[in-house]
Amino acid sequence: MQIKDFLNKYDRFAASSGVQIVEMGDGWAKAVMTVEEGHLNGAEVCQGGAIFTLADLALAAAVNSSGMMTVGTSSNISFIRSARKGDTLTAVATEEPHHRMPFCEVRVTNQHGDLICVMTGSAYRRNIPLFADDNNQTVEE
């Protein structure tokens, strides 16, 4: 199973939010989401948590591209402009690699290339393969 397929399947919250990884490589990833009615807040713009979920999945894919289980430790997001119903948002994450504590920047844009937000985050790389069971045994699907 490819890492992209693994995260798209097993990050159930992101999947239920309409977020999907579309491309990834060594230390980078791209995820997309179309803003739907259920993403809107009371101001009729995309709720920040929905955009955070998009950026967070892209970050997860970038830092897990090594194939080792890597989990987020902190994230900071700065919103630049609003996203509206029907917008297609793209998050591109790039990792600054480090053996145990990679750092990542994620830029989210809309279909016009307008910058919606920037997220930065760090993670902790565990010493187990991404595809492992509770006993650290590699699993294949």
GROMACS .gro file of N, CA and C in nm, residues 52 67 70 83 91:
model
   15
   52PHE      N    1  -0.787   2.400   0.849
   52PHE     CA    2  -0.680   2.340   0.929
   52PHE      C    3  -0.669   2.190   0.899
   67GLY      N    4   0.823   0.700   0.542
   67GLY     CA    5   0.778   0.564   0.572
   67GLY      C    6   0.784   0.529   0.720
   70THR      N    7   0.524   0.922   1.190
   70THR     CA    8   0.557   1.056   1.236
   70THR      C    9   0.429   1.125   1.276
   83ALA      N   10  -1.225   3.158   0.248
   83ALA     CA   11  -1.264   3.068   0.138
   83ALA      C   12  -1.416   3.059   0.142
   91ALA      N   13  -0.365   2.243  -0.057
   91ALA     CA   14  -0.260   2.260   0.045
   91ALA      C   15  -0.134   2.191  -0.005
   0.00000   0.00000   0.00000
